[in-house]
mmCIF file of C-alpha atoms in Angstrom:
data_model
loop_
_atom_site.group_PDB
_atom_site.id
_atom_site.type_symbol
_atom_site.label_atom_id
_atom_site.label_comp_id
_atom_site.label_asym_id
_atom_site.label_seq_id
_atom_site.Cartn_x
_atom_site.Cartn_y
_atom_site.Cartn_z
ATOM 1 C CA MET A 15 0.000 0.000 0.000
ATOM 2 C CA ARG A 16 1.524 3.312 -1.107
ATOM 3 C CA ILE A 17 -0.227 6.505 -0.070
ATOM 4 C CA THR A 18 0.719 10.138 0.557
ATOM 5 C CA ILE A 19 0.590 11.536 4.058
ATOM 6 C CA GLU A 20 -2.054 14.013 2.894
ATOM 7 C CA GLN A 21 -4.280 11.197 1.616
ATOM 8 C CA LEU A 22 -3.755 9.192 4.781
ATOM 9 C CA ALA A 23 -4.574 12.176 6.990
ATOM 10 C CA LYS A 24 -7.881 12.651 5.160
ATOM 11 C CA LEU A 25 -8.761 8.993 5.823
ATOM 12 C CA VAL A 26 -8.323 9.451 9.585
ATOM 13 C CA ASN A 27 -9.472 13.079 9.867
ATOM 14 C CA GLY A 28 -5.975 14.098 10.973
ATOM 15 C CA THR A 29 -4.000 17.347 10.795
ATOM 16 C CA VAL A 30 -0.580 17.298 9.098
ATOM 17 C CA GLU A 31 2.518 19.072 10.376
ATOM 18 C CA GLY A 32 5.386 18.624 7.932
ATOM 19 C CA ASP A 33 5.716 17.235 4.411
ATOM 20 C CA SER A 34 2.211 16.212 3.380
ATOM 21 C CA ASN A 35 3.414 14.948 -0.032
ATOM 22 C CA ALA A 36 5.744 12.265 1.336
ATOM 23 C CA TYR A 37 4.720 8.656 0.716
ATOM 24 C CA ILE A 38 3.893 5.952 3.256
ATOM 25 C CA ASN A 39 4.391 2.330 2.195
ATOM 26 C CA ASN A 40 4.750 0.448 5.488
ATOM 27 C CA TYR A 41 3.920 0.424 9.205
ATOM 28 C CA SER A 42 6.287 -0.108 12.129
ATOM 29 C CA LYS A 43 6.923 0.394 15.852
ATOM 30 C CA ILE A 44 8.373 3.810 16.605
ATOM 31 C CA GLU A 45 11.760 2.486 17.753
ATOM 32 C CA GLU A 46 12.176 0.285 14.657
ATOM 33 C CA ALA A 47 10.673 2.467 11.938
ATOM 34 C CA THR A 48 12.560 3.297 8.736
ATOM 35 C CA GLU A 49 11.970 5.719 5.869
ATOM 36 C CA GLY A 50 8.549 5.253 4.319
ATOM 37 C CA CYS A 51 7.015 3.917 7.536
ATOM 38 C CA LEU A 52 4.059 5.230 9.486
ATOM 39 C CA THR A 53 4.297 4.769 13.247
ATOM 40 C CA PHE A 54 2.444 6.096 16.292
ATOM 41 C CA LEU A 55 3.006 7.531 19.759
ATOM 42 C CA ALA A 56 0.310 6.571 22.269
ATOM 43 C CA ASN A 57 2.259 5.684 25.430
ATOM 44 C CA PRO A 58 4.166 8.591 27.054
ATOM 45 C CA LYS A 59 7.048 6.316 28.078
ATOM 46 C CA TYR A 60 7.987 6.018 24.389
ATOM 47 C CA THR A 61 8.052 9.772 23.804
ATOM 48 C CA HIS A 62 11.869 9.919 23.613
ATOM 49 C CA TYR A 63 11.787 7.758 20.472
ATOM 50 C CA ILE A 64 9.918 10.410 18.492
ATOM 51 C CA TYR A 65 13.061 12.573 18.426
ATOM 52 C CA THR A 66 15.218 9.789 16.943
ATOM 53 C CA THR A 67 12.779 7.746 14.862
ATOM 54 C CA HIS A 68 13.479 7.321 11.155
ATOM 55 C CA ALA A 69 9.773 7.031 10.362
ATOM 56 C CA THR A 70 8.375 9.269 7.659
ATOM 57 C CA ALA A 71 5.226 10.057 9.678
ATOM 58 C CA VAL A 72 4.032 9.633 13.264
ATOM 59 C CA LEU A 73 0.474 9.579 14.566
ATOM 60 C CA VAL A 74 0.274 11.720 17.734
ATOM 61 C CA ARG A 75 -2.476 13.169 19.882
ATOM 62 C CA ARG A 76 -3.805 16.556 18.881
ATOM 63 C CA ASP A 77 -2.486 18.113 22.103
ATOM 64 C CA PHE A 78 1.040 16.665 21.829
ATOM 65 C CA VAL A 79 3.698 19.331 22.475
ATOM 66 C CA PRO A 80 7.249 18.373 21.340
ATOM 67 C CA GLU A 81 10.169 19.380 23.539
ATOM 68 C CA HIS A 82 12.765 19.064 20.757
ATOM 69 C CA GLU A 83 12.901 19.222 16.982
ATOM 70 C CA ILE A 84 11.264 16.291 15.180
ATOM 71 C CA GLN A 85 12.360 15.159 11.725
ATOM 72 C CA ALA A 86 9.255 13.091 10.967
ATOM 73 C CA THR A 87 5.972 14.551 9.767
ATOM 74 C CA LEU A 88 3.284 14.569 12.471
ATOM 75 C CA ILE A 89 -0.327 13.535 11.894
ATOM 76 C CA ARG A 90 -2.408 14.804 14.785
ATOM 77 C CA VAL A 91 -5.490 12.701 15.664
ATOM 78 C CA ASP A 92 -7.787 12.201 18.650
ATOM 79 C CA ASP A 93 -6.421 8.769 19.582
ATOM 80 C CA PRO A 94 -3.268 7.463 17.806
ATOM 81 C CA TYR A 95 -3.727 3.860 18.923
ATOM 82 C CA GLU A 96 -7.347 3.650 17.812
ATOM 83 C CA THR A 97 -6.472 5.384 14.531
ATOM 84 C CA LEU A 98 -3.680 2.896 13.845
ATOM 85 C CA ALA A 99 -6.069 0.010 14.527
ATOM 86 C CA GLN A 100 -8.491 1.406 11.943
ATOM 87 C CA LEU A 101 -5.714 1.804 9.386
ATOM 88 C CA LEU A 102 -4.368 -1.713 9.934
ATOM 89 C CA ASN A 103 -7.867 -3.149 9.555
ATOM 90 C CA HIS A 104 -8.187 -1.264 6.275
ATOM 91 C CA VAL A 105 -4.816 -2.566 5.050
ATOM 92 C CA SER A 106 -5.664 -6.108 6.131
ATOM 93 C CA GLN A 107 -8.871 -6.060 4.090
ATOM 94 C CA MET A 108 -6.901 -4.895 1.047
ATOM 95 C CA MET A 109 -4.111 -7.465 1.456
ATOM 96 C CA ILE A 110 -6.235 -10.520 2.270
ATOM 97 C CA PRO A 111 -8.978 -11.133 -0.305
ATOM 98 C CA ALA A 112 -12.312 -12.265 1.119
ATOM 99 C CA LYS A 113 -12.864 -16.007 0.809
ATOM 100 C CA GLN A 114 -15.956 -17.128 -1.082
ATOM 101 C CA GLY A 115 -17.616 -20.287 -2.241
ATOM 102 C CA ILE A 116 -17.675 -23.907 -1.158
ATOM 103 C CA GLU A 117 -14.454 -25.910 -1.339
ATOM 104 C CA GLN A 118 -14.447 -29.673 -1.714
ATOM 105 C CA PRO A 119 -14.405 -32.066 -0.051
ATOM 106 C CA CYS A 120 -16.616 -30.876 2.816
ATOM 107 C CA HIS A 121 -19.826 -31.996 4.519
ATOM 108 C CA LEU A 122 -22.871 -29.724 4.480
ATOM 109 C CA GLY A 123 -25.788 -31.091 6.472
ATOM 110 C CA SER A 124 -27.726 -27.809 6.433
ATOM 111 C CA GLU A 125 -28.877 -25.213 3.942
ATOM 112 C CA VAL A 126 -26.047 -22.809 3.101
ATOM 113 C CA PRO A 127 -26.569 -19.144 2.055
ATOM 114 C CA ASN A 128 -25.051 -18.013 -1.237
ATOM 115 C CA ASP A 129 -22.573 -15.589 0.341
ATOM 116 C CA ILE A 130 -20.977 -18.103 2.717
ATOM 117 C CA TYR A 131 -17.467 -19.549 2.541
ATOM 118 C CA VAL A 132 -16.782 -23.138 3.575
ATOM 119 C CA GLY A 133 -13.228 -24.460 3.354
ATOM 120 C CA ALA A 134 -12.084 -27.936 2.445
ATOM 121 C CA PHE A 135 -12.651 -30.746 4.973
ATOM 122 C CA ALA A 136 -15.077 -28.616 7.016
ATOM 123 C CA TYR A 137 -18.123 -30.292 8.573
ATOM 124 C CA VAL A 138 -21.448 -28.510 9.039
ATOM 125 C CA GLY A 139 -24.040 -30.595 10.878
ATOM 126 C CA GLU A 140 -27.808 -30.786 10.635
ATOM 127 C CA ASN A 141 -30.214 -27.958 11.496
ATOM 128 C CA VAL A 142 -27.400 -25.404 11.629
ATOM 129 C CA THR A 143 -28.553 -21.786 11.265
ATOM 130 C CA LEU A 144 -26.082 -19.704 9.271
ATOM 131 C CA GLY A 145 -26.152 -15.914 9.038
ATOM 132 C CA LYS A 146 -24.935 -13.721 6.207
ATOM 133 C CA ASN A 147 -21.292 -13.647 5.090
ATOM 134 C CA VAL A 148 -20.164 -16.449 7.417
ATOM 135 C CA LYS A 149 -16.657 -17.808 6.827
ATOM 136 C CA ILE A 150 -15.899 -21.383 7.870
ATOM 137 C CA TYR A 151 -12.258 -22.209 7.205
ATOM 138 C CA PRO A 152 -10.824 -25.668 6.472
ATOM 139 C CA GLN A 153 -11.153 -28.446 9.052
ATOM 140 C CA VAL A 154 -13.762 -26.623 11.112
ATOM 141 C CA TYR A 155 -16.450 -28.706 12.845
ATOM 142 C CA VAL A 156 -19.900 -27.158 13.375
ATOM 143 C CA GLY A 157 -22.197 -29.527 15.254
ATOM 144 C CA ASP A 158 -25.931 -30.083 14.905
ATOM 145 C CA ASN A 159 -28.333 -27.288 15.890
ATOM 146 C CA VAL A 160 -25.600 -24.649 16.118
ATOM 147 C CA THR A 161 -26.465 -21.019 15.361
ATOM 148 C CA LEU A 162 -23.923 -18.720 13.673
ATOM 149 C CA GLY A 163 -24.794 -15.022 13.284
ATOM 150 C CA ASP A 164 -23.869 -12.638 10.484
ATOM 151 C CA ASP A 165 -20.186 -12.102 9.599
ATOM 152 C CA VAL A 166 -18.927 -14.871 11.889
ATOM 153 C CA ILE A 167 -15.415 -16.141 11.141
ATOM 154 C CA LEU A 168 -14.315 -19.598 12.275
ATOM 155 C CA TYR A 169 -10.627 -20.092 11.532
ATOM 156 C CA PRO A 170 -9.029 -23.503 10.742
ATOM 157 C CA GLY A 171 -9.578 -26.279 13.217
ATOM 158 C CA VAL A 172 -12.274 -24.586 15.308
ATOM 159 C CA LYS A 173 -14.776 -26.958 16.923
ATOM 160 C CA VAL A 174 -18.277 -25.761 17.803
ATOM 161 C CA TYR A 175 -20.231 -28.479 19.582
ATOM 162 C CA HIS A 176 -23.966 -29.131 19.185
ATOM 163 C CA GLY A 177 -26.490 -26.517 20.180
ATOM 164 C CA CYS A 178 -24.093 -23.638 20.815
ATOM 165 C CA LYS A 179 -24.964 -20.109 19.709
ATOM 166 C CA ILE A 180 -22.500 -17.593 18.265
ATOM 167 C CA GLY A 181 -23.626 -14.005 17.694
ATOM 168 C CA ASN A 182 -22.928 -11.501 14.945
ATOM 169 C CA ARG A 183 -19.379 -10.497 13.980
ATOM 170 C CA CYS A 184 -17.715 -13.011 16.281
ATOM 171 C CA ILE A 185 -14.218 -14.261 15.444
ATOM 172 C CA VAL A 186 -12.959 -17.617 16.707
ATOM 173 C CA GLN A 187 -9.262 -18.230 16.120
ATOM 174 C CA ALA A 188 -7.668 -21.523 15.076
ATOM 175 C CA GLY A 189 -8.011 -24.543 17.328
ATOM 176 C CA ALA A 190 -10.510 -23.038 19.779
ATOM 177 C CA VAL A 191 -13.196 -25.339 21.165
ATOM 178 C CA ILE A 192 -16.660 -24.004 21.934
ATOM 179 C CA GLY A 193 -19.004 -26.246 23.882
ATOM 180 C CA ALA A 194 -16.893 -29.192 25.059
ATOM 181 C CA ASP A 195 -18.206 -30.922 28.180
ATOM 182 C CA GLY A 196 -17.758 -29.137 31.475
ATOM 183 C CA PHE A 197 -15.594 -30.860 34.087
ATOM 184 C CA GLY A 198 -18.329 -32.567 36.078
ATOM 185 C CA PHE A 199 -17.791 -35.850 37.938
ATOM 186 C CA ALA A 200 -19.556 -37.218 41.015
ATOM 187 C CA PRO A 201 -17.419 -39.210 43.498
ATOM 188 C CA LYS A 202 -18.652 -42.741 44.207
ATOM 189 C CA PRO A 203 -18.225 -44.778 47.420
ATOM 190 C CA ASP A 204 -15.632 -47.000 45.780
ATOM 191 C CA GLY A 205 -13.381 -44.009 45.046
ATOM 192 C CA THR A 206 -14.178 -43.793 41.341
ATOM 193 C CA TYR A 207 -16.062 -40.997 39.593
ATOM 194 C CA GLU A 208 -19.276 -40.989 37.610
ATOM 195 C CA LYS A 209 -19.561 -38.488 34.751
ATOM 196 C CA ILE A 210 -22.291 -35.857 35.121
ATOM 197 C CA SER A 211 -23.868 -35.231 31.736
ATOM 198 C CA GLN A 212 -23.428 -31.654 30.554
ATOM 199 C CA ILE A 213 -26.697 -30.796 28.827
ATOM 200 C CA GLY A 214 -26.302 -26.992 28.567
ATOM 201 C CA ILE A 215 -24.793 -24.878 25.803
ATOM 202 C CA VAL A 216 -22.370 -22.000 25.194
ATOM 203 C CA ILE A 217 -23.607 -18.582 24.085
ATOM 204 C CA LEU A 218 -21.247 -16.046 22.550
ATOM 205 C CA GLU A 219 -22.971 -12.695 22.162
ATOM 206 C CA ASP A 220 -22.147 -10.182 19.389
ATOM 207 C CA ASP A 221 -18.619 -8.899 18.672
ATOM 208 C CA VAL A 222 -16.792 -11.511 20.753
ATOM 209 C CA GLU A 223 -13.302 -12.686 19.773
ATOM 210 C CA ILE A 224 -11.888 -15.981 21.025
ATOM 211 C CA GLY A 225 -8.139 -16.660 20.806
ATOM 212 C CA ALA A 226 -6.381 -19.713 19.416
ATOM 213 C CA ASN A 227 -6.708 -22.945 21.414
ATOM 214 C CA THR A 228 -9.006 -21.367 23.990
ATOM 215 C CA THR A 229 -11.717 -23.651 25.366
ATOM 216 C CA ILE A 230 -15.168 -22.643 26.576
ATOM 217 C CA ASP A 231 -17.061 -25.492 28.237
ATOM 218 C CA ARG A 232 -20.781 -26.027 27.851
ATOM 219 C CA ALA A 233 -22.944 -25.610 30.942
ATOM 220 C CA THR A 234 -24.075 -28.501 33.075
ATOM 221 C CA MET A 235 -27.554 -26.982 32.720
ATOM 222 C CA GLY A 236 -28.431 -23.647 31.152
ATOM 223 C CA ALA A 237 -25.621 -21.761 29.415
ATOM 224 C CA THR A 238 -22.032 -20.639 29.724
ATOM 225 C CA VAL A 239 -22.278 -17.029 28.527
ATOM 226 C CA VAL A 240 -19.645 -14.734 27.021
ATOM 227 C CA LYS A 241 -21.296 -11.354 26.647
ATOM 228 C CA LYS A 242 -21.060 -8.689 23.979
ATOM 229 C CA GLY A 243 -17.633 -7.303 23.091
ATOM 230 C CA VAL A 244 -15.550 -9.708 25.203
ATOM 231 C CA LYS A 245 -12.026 -10.396 23.909
ATOM 232 C CA LEU A 246 -10.268 -13.581 25.050
ATOM 233 C CA ASP A 247 -6.620 -14.282 24.249
ATOM 234 C CA ASN A 248 -5.075 -17.649 23.391
ATOM 235 C CA LEU A 249 -5.026 -20.694 25.683
ATOM 236 C CA ILE A 250 -7.761 -19.591 28.082
ATOM 237 C CA GLN A 251 -9.979 -22.034 29.966
ATOM 238 C CA VAL A 252 -13.579 -21.020 30.679
ATOM 239 C CA ALA A 253 -15.402 -23.668 32.717
ATOM 240 C CA HIS A 254 -19.068 -24.672 32.770
ATOM 241 C CA ASN A 255 -21.731 -22.113 33.725
ATOM 242 C CA VAL A 256 -19.257 -19.225 33.805
ATOM 243 C CA GLU A 257 -20.508 -15.777 32.793
ATOM 244 C CA ILE A 258 -18.142 -13.098 31.431
ATOM 245 C CA GLY A 259 -19.532 -9.555 31.298
ATOM 246 C CA GLU A 260 -19.514 -7.092 28.414
ATOM 247 C CA SER A 261 -16.249 -5.686 27.041
ATOM 248 C CA THR A 262 -14.062 -7.679 29.436
ATOM 249 C CA VAL A 263 -10.595 -8.538 28.100
ATOM 250 C CA MET A 264 -8.373 -11.420 29.223
ATOM 251 C CA ALA A 265 -4.759 -12.214 28.357
ATOM 252 C CA ALA A 266 -3.380 -15.688 27.674
ATOM 253 C CA GLN A 267 -3.616 -18.650 30.048
ATOM 254 C CA VAL A 268 -6.357 -17.282 32.281
ATOM 255 C CA GLY A 269 -8.360 -20.014 33.998
ATOM 256 C CA ILE A 270 -11.922 -19.552 35.271
ATOM 257 C CA ALA A 271 -13.440 -22.310 37.389
ATOM 258 C CA GLY A 272 -17.074 -23.332 37.177
ATOM 259 C CA SER A 273 -20.070 -21.070 37.899
ATOM 260 C CA THR A 274 -17.996 -17.921 38.436
ATOM 261 C CA LYS A 275 -19.676 -14.683 37.339
ATOM 262 C CA ILE A 276 -17.404 -11.903 36.060
ATOM 263 C CA GLY A 277 -18.770 -8.397 35.470
ATOM 264 C CA LYS A 278 -18.218 -5.985 32.611
ATOM 265 C CA HIS A 279 -15.181 -3.921 31.591
ATOM 266 C CA ASN A 280 -12.681 -6.026 33.544
ATOM 267 C CA MET A 281 -9.036 -6.250 32.429
ATOM 268 C CA VAL A 282 -7.368 -9.547 33.324
ATOM 269 C CA GLY A 283 -3.628 -10.190 32.957
ATOM 270 C CA GLY A 284 -2.029 -13.438 31.831
ATOM 271 C CA GLN A 285 -2.215 -16.608 33.941
ATOM 272 C CA VAL A 286 -4.785 -15.227 36.364
ATOM 273 C CA GLY A 287 -6.805 -17.948 38.082
ATOM 274 C CA PHE A 288 -10.375 -17.482 39.338
ATOM 275 C CA ALA A 289 -11.831 -19.932 41.860
ATOM 276 C CA GLY A 290 -15.269 -21.379 41.227
ATOM 277 C CA HIS A 291 -18.622 -20.018 42.404
ATOM 278 C CA ILE A 292 -17.343 -16.476 43.068
ATOM 279 C CA THR A 293 -18.598 -13.123 41.806
ATOM 280 C CA VAL A 294 -16.452 -10.369 40.294
ATOM 281 C CA GLY A 295 -17.790 -6.833 39.839
ATOM 282 C CA ASP A 296 -17.166 -4.293 37.085
ATOM 283 C CA ASN A 297 -14.163 -2.198 35.987
ATOM 284 C CA ASN A 298 -11.499 -4.200 37.829
ATOM 285 C CA GLY A 299 -7.878 -4.805 36.889
ATOM 286 C CA PHE A 300 -6.129 -8.103 37.725
ATOM 287 C CA GLY A 301 -2.349 -8.267 37.540
ATOM 288 C CA ALA A 302 -0.654 -11.199 35.816
ATOM 289 C CA GLN A 303 -0.504 -14.501 37.741
ATOM 290 C CA SER A 304 -2.993 -13.329 40.348
ATOM 291 C CA GLY A 305 -4.904 -16.009 42.225
ATOM 292 C CA VAL A 306 -8.480 -14.930 42.990
ATOM 293 C CA PRO A 307 -10.023 -17.260 45.620
ATOM 294 C CA ASN A 308 -12.866 -14.998 46.771
ATOM 295 C CA SER A 309 -15.417 -12.606 45.338
ATOM 296 C CA VAL A 310 -14.217 -9.133 44.291
ATOM 297 C CA GLY A 311 -16.220 -5.893 44.166
ATOM 298 C CA SER A 312 -15.944 -3.200 41.513
ATOM 299 C CA ASN A 313 -13.337 -0.574 40.549
ATOM 300 C CA GLN A 314 -10.427 -2.397 42.180
ATOM 301 C CA ARG A 315 -6.833 -3.114 41.138
ATOM 302 C CA VAL A 316 -5.483 -6.362 42.575
ATOM 303 C CA ILE A 317 -2.464 -8.600 42.140
ATOM 304 C CA GLY A 318 -0.766 -11.504 43.887
ATOM 305 C CA SER A 319 -1.786 -14.940 45.106
ATOM 306 C CA PRO A 320 -4.040 -14.651 46.959
ATOM 307 C CA ALA A 321 -4.868 -11.397 45.164
ATOM 308 C CA ILE A 322 -4.728 -8.223 47.264
ATOM 309 C CA ASN A 323 -4.898 -4.499 46.602
ATOM 310 C CA ALA A 324 -2.164 -3.521 44.127
ATOM 311 C CA LEU A 325 -0.745 -0.776 46.381
ATOM 312 C CA ASP A 326 -0.556 -3.155 49.345
ATOM 313 C CA PHE A 327 1.148 -5.709 47.121
ATOM 314 C CA ALA A 328 3.761 -3.147 46.052
ATOM 315 C CA ARG A 329 4.477 -2.224 49.687
ATOM 316 C CA ASN A 330 4.800 -5.904 50.614
ATOM 317 C CA GLN A 331 7.305 -6.442 47.816
ATOM 318 C CA VAL A 332 9.486 -3.681 49.297
ATOM 319 C CA TYR A 333 9.433 -5.443 52.658
ATOM 320 C CA LEU A 334 10.178 -8.816 51.059
ATOM 321 C CA LYS A 335 13.330 -7.406 49.501
ATOM 322 C CA ARG A 336 14.496 -6.473 52.995
ATOM 323 C CA VAL A 337 13.906 -9.932 54.484
ATOM 324 C CA PRO A 338 17.507 -11.217 53.988
ATOM 325 C CA GLN A 339 18.930 -8.128 55.715
ATOM 326 C CA LEU A 340 16.327 -8.365 58.485
ATOM 327 C CA ALA A 341 17.313 -11.999 59.009
ATOM 328 C CA GLN A 342 20.951 -10.927 59.381
ATOM 329 C CA ASP A 343 19.962 -8.161 61.797
ATOM 330 C CA ILE A 344 17.950 -10.587 63.929
ATOM 331 C CA LYS A 345 20.850 -13.027 63.950
ATOM 332 C CA GLN A 346 23.202 -10.250 65.096
ATOM 333 C CA LEU A 347 20.770 -9.074 67.796
ATOM 334 C CA LYS A 348 20.413 -12.639 69.080
ATOM 335 C CA LYS A 349 24.174 -12.891 69.316
ATOM 336 C CA ILE A 350 24.337 -9.640 71.336
ATOM 337 C CA VAL A 351 21.531 -10.818 73.649
ATOM 338 C CA ASP A 352 23.313 -14.132 74.229
ATOM 339 C CA GLU A 353 26.539 -12.299 75.084
ATOM 340 C CA ILE A 354 24.719 -10.082 77.593
ATOM 341 C CA LYS A 355 23.133 -13.140 79.198
ATOM 342 C CA ASN A 356 26.506 -14.842 79.491
ATOM 343 C CA GLU A 357 28.044 -11.753 81.151
ATOM 344 C CA LYS A 358 25.282 -11.660 83.768
ATOM 345 C CA GLN A 359 25.886 -15.292 84.600
#
């Protein structure tokens, strides 16, 4: 894609400061950019790079005030990160042609709309409801009685078990499994376990994205629900009867035990573990590797295992660093006390 800075600025409703006739033909991080690249500055901790970058143009906030001379042309926008996301989506659509048609061999057990794409070796079961412009890539399995909304994309190797419902504009990345059995086993007197049938489903509401190799288990009864706008990273485990609230985001390797209810607009770092049957409020932040054994309210920032307030955790870390010296001090004090005792004897 080759475009002038002036043309690009018009696309994003930006204001140009510098050479508006220069060409952009690539995108890059600000510290790695070369001539011809467009980059962006959204995080203040990277500000120093803007004075040394070799990028041709940089997206910055409208209120950005440089402290030194900048060689690159500036494109001022409301939100550089959001603007870059829009541009990359536009480029992606240009670079990757939309798939169409039915490839063979595949199995189609349901009526298929004309505008759908089904890749080779895909399996679509009976009584499946398919929306407009659905894309089912090779080796995808769609079980009986599944519902797929408009503009759903199922990438290679996705498995959607029977009865599950996926809303409009959902994206499920390669290898994800939607609707496998929840982990339900009843202990028997002889020490073995009897499987509890999982007769519920999984519901993904509109605009949900599921990362590669993530698994979302079907409910024992009722539904495991991932609400509108949720974004789940790769390798996440969502157990039976879990509910994840609107616009919550989770990084890789999060694990959520059964029947836990998580509110909306939560941000969850990698490898966080939630115990089962707890409730989490709205607008929380969970630091990476936090262990959450109990219910959490709203508007909190927690980290650690067990998870505690982030400020308390930071203070505790300072004290932990002093433990070796404190141990030496205690050892020295004990020695002094013993010497005093010996003198008195």
